[in-house]
mmCIF file of C-alpha atoms in Angstrom:
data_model
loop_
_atom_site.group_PDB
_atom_site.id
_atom_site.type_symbol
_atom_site.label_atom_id
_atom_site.label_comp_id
_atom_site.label_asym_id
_atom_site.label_seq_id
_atom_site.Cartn_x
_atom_site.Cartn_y
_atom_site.Cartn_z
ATOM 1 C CA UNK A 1 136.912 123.574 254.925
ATOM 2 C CA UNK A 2 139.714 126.657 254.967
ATOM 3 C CA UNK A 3 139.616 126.786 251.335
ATOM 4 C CA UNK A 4 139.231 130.469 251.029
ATOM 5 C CA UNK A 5 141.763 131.455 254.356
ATOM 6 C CA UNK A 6 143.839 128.682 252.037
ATOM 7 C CA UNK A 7 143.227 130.828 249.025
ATOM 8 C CA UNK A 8 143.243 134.511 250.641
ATOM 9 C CA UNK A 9 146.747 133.468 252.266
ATOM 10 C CA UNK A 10 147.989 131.994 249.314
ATOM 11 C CA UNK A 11 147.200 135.075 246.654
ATOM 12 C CA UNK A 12 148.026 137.352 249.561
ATOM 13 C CA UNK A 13 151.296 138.873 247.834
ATOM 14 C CA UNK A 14 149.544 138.535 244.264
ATOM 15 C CA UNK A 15 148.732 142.851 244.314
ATOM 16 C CA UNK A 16 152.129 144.036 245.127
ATOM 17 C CA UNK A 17 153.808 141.206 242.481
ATOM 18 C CA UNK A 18 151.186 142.838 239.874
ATOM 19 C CA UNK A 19 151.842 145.946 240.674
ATOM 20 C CA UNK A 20 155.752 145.489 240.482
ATOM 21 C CA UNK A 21 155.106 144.043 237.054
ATOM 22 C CA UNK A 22 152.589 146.241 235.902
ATOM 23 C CA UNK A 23 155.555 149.017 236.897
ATOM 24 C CA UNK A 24 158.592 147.323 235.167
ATOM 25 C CA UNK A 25 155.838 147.070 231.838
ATOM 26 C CA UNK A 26 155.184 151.239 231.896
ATOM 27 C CA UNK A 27 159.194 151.523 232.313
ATOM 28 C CA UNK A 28 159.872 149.310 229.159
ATOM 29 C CA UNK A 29 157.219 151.631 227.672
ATOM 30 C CA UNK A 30 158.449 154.994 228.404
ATOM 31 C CA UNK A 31 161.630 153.407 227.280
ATOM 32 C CA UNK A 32 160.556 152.434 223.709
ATOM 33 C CA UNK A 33 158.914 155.293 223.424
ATOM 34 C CA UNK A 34 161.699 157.722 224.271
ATOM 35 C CA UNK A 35 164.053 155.528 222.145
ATOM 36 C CA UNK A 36 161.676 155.971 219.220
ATOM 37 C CA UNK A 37 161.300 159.998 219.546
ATOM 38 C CA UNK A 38 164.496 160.401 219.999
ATOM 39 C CA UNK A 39 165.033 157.818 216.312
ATOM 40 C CA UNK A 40 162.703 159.466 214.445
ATOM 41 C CA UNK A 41 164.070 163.109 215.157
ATOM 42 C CA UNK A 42 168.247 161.619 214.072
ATOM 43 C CA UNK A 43 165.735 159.564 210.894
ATOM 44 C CA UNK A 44 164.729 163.182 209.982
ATOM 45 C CA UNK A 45 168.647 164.963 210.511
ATOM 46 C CA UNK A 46 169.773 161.678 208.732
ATOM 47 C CA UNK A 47 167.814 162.083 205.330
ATOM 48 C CA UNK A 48 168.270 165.986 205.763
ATOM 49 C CA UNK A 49 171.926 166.076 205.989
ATOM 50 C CA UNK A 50 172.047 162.408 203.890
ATOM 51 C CA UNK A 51 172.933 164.306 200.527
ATOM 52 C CA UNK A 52 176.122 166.600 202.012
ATOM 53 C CA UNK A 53 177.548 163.532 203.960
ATOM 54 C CA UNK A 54 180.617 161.517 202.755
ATOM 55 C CA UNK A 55 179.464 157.831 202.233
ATOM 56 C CA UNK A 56 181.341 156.392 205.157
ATOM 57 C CA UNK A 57 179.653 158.688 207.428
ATOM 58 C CA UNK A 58 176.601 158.471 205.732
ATOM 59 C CA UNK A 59 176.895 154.303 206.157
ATOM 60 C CA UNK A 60 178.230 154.799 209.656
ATOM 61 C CA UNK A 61 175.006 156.901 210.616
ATOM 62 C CA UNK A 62 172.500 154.631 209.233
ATOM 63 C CA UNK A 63 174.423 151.239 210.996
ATOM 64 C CA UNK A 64 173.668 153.195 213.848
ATOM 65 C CA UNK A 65 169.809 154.328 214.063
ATOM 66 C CA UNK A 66 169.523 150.779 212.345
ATOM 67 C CA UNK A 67 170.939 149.153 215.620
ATOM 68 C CA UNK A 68 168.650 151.144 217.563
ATOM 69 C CA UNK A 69 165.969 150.493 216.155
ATOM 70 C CA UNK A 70 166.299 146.891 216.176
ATOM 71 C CA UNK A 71 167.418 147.534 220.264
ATOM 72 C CA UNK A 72 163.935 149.661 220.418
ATOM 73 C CA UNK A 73 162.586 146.338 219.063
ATOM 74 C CA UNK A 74 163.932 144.089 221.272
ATOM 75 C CA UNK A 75 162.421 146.219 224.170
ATOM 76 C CA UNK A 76 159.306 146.406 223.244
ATOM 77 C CA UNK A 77 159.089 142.357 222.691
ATOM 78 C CA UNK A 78 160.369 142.074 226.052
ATOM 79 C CA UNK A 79 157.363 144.536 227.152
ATOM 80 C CA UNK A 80 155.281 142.111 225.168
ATOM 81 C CA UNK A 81 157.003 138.982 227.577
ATOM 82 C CA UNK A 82 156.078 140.922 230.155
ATOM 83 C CA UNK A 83 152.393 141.449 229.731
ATOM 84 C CA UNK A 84 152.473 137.442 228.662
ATOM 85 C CA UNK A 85 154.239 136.740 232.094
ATOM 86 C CA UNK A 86 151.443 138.653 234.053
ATOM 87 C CA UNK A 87 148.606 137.502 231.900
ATOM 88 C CA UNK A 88 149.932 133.614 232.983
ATOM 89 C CA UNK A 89 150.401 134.598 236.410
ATOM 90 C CA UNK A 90 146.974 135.512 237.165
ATOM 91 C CA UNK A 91 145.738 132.445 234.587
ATOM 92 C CA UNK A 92 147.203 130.236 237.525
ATOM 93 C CA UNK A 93 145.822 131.879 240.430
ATOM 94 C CA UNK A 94 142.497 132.305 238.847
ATOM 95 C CA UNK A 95 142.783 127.917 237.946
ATOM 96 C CA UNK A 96 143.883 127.444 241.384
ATOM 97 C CA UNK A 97 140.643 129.277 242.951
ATOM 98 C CA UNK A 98 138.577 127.168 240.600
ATOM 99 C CA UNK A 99 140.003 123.765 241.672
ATOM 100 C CA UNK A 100 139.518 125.464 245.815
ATOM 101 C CA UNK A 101 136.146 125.989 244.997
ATOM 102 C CA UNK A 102 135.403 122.372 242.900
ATOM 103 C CA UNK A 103 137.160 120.821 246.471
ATOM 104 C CA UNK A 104 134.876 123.274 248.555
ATOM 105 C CA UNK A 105 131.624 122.799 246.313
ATOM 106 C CA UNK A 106 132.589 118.888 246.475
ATOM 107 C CA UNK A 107 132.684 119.224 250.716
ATOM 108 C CA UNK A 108 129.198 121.024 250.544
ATOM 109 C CA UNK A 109 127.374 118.266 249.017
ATOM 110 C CA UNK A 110 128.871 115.767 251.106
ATOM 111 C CA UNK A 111 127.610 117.478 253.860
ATOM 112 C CA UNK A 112 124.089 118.330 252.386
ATOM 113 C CA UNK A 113 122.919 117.260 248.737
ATOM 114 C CA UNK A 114 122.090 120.179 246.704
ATOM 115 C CA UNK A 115 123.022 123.221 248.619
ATOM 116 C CA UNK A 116 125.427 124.339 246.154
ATOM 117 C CA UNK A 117 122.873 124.785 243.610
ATOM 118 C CA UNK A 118 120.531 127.091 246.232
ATOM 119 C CA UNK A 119 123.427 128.927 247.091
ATOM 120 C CA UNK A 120 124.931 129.543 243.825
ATOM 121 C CA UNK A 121 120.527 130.597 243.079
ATOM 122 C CA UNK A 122 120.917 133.004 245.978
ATOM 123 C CA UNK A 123 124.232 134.339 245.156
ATOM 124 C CA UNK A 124 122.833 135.572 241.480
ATOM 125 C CA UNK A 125 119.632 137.077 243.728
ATOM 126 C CA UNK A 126 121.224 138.955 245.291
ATOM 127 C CA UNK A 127 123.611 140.179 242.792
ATOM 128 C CA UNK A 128 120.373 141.386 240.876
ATOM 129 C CA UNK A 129 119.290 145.456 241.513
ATOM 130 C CA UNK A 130 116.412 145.609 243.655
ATOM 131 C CA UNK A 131 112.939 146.449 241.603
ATOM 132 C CA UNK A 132 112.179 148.969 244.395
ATOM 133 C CA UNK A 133 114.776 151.343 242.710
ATOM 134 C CA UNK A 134 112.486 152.051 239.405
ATOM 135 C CA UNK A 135 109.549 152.444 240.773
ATOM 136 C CA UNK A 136 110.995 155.339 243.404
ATOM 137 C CA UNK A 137 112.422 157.019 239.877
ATOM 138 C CA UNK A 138 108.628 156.960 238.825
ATOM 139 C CA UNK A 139 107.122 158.719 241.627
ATOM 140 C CA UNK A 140 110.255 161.072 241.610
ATOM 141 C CA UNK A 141 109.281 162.217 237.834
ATOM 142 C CA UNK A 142 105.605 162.200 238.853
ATOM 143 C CA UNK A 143 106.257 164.315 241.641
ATOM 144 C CA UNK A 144 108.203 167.467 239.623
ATOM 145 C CA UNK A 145 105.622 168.034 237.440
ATOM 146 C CA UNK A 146 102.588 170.165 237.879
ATOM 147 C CA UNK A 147 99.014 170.338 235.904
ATOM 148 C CA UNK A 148 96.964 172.632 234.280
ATOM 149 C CA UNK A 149 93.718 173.325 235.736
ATOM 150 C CA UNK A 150 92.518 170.972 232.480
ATOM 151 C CA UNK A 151 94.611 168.190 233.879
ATOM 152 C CA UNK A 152 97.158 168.120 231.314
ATOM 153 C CA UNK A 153 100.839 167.774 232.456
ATOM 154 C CA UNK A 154 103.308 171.054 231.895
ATOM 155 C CA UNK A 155 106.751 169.120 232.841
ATOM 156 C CA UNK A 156 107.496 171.928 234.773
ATOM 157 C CA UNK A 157 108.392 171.998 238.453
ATOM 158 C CA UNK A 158 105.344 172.726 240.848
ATOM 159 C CA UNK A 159 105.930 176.237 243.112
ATOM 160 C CA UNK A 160 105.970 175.460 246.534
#
């Protein structure tokens, strides 16, 4: 019955491998998106200066922003393998916590035939907002406002 110490130890390191991911994803993006300033400025000099260029050099020039783009590409698919990479890695943690709590739910109603199903009752209880908290908001409105010797309601804040 250490299912969740089982759990809790095993996803102990999950945060800090997230985060290191999470990290190495904004790098690839600053990346990509410096690479594609930095392309669309030379794109902009390219077609300016396209007509006074010799061929070759003309050629030459668009080889190269071609190549970079494609590079650009290629980095921001690998961004895209990265996001895949952390989306599975949580997938199995999250399948693994199901199958700990299928074994743990299984162990419960060994031990005591339907307790899951109270507990799981409670659990959604309790995750409910108390009523208490609307009716407190009534008397709170009820309480600002001040009447009219006629008894009608002004909305206005009674002077202490």
């Amino acid at each position: 019955m250490l299912y969740l110490e089982d759990y809790l130890e095993m996803i102990e390191h999950l945060p800090q491998e997230l985060r290191d991911r999470f990290t190495e994803m904004r790098e690839m993006d600053l990346q990509v998106q410096n690479a594609m300033d930095s392309l669309d400025e030379r794109v902009k000099q390219f077609f300016a200066n396209a007509r006074k260029m010799k061929p070759e050099q003309r050629d030459q020039d668009f080889d190269k922003i071609r190549k970079d783009y494609y590079k650009a590409l290629e980095d921001a698919d690998e961004k895209v393998q990265i996001a895949n990479q952390i989306y599975d890695l949580v997938d199995r943690y999250l399948r693994r916590l199901d199958q700990e709590l299928q074994k743990f739910k299984m162990e419960l109603e060994a031990d005591n035939a339907g307790i899951t199903e109270i507990l799981e009752r409670r659990s959604l209880e309790l995750d409910k907002p108390p009523p208490s908290c609307a009716k407190a908001e009534k008397r709170k409105h009820a309480a600002t406002t001040s009447s009219t010797p006629g008894g009608v309601s002004t909305g206005q804040q009674a002077e202490k």
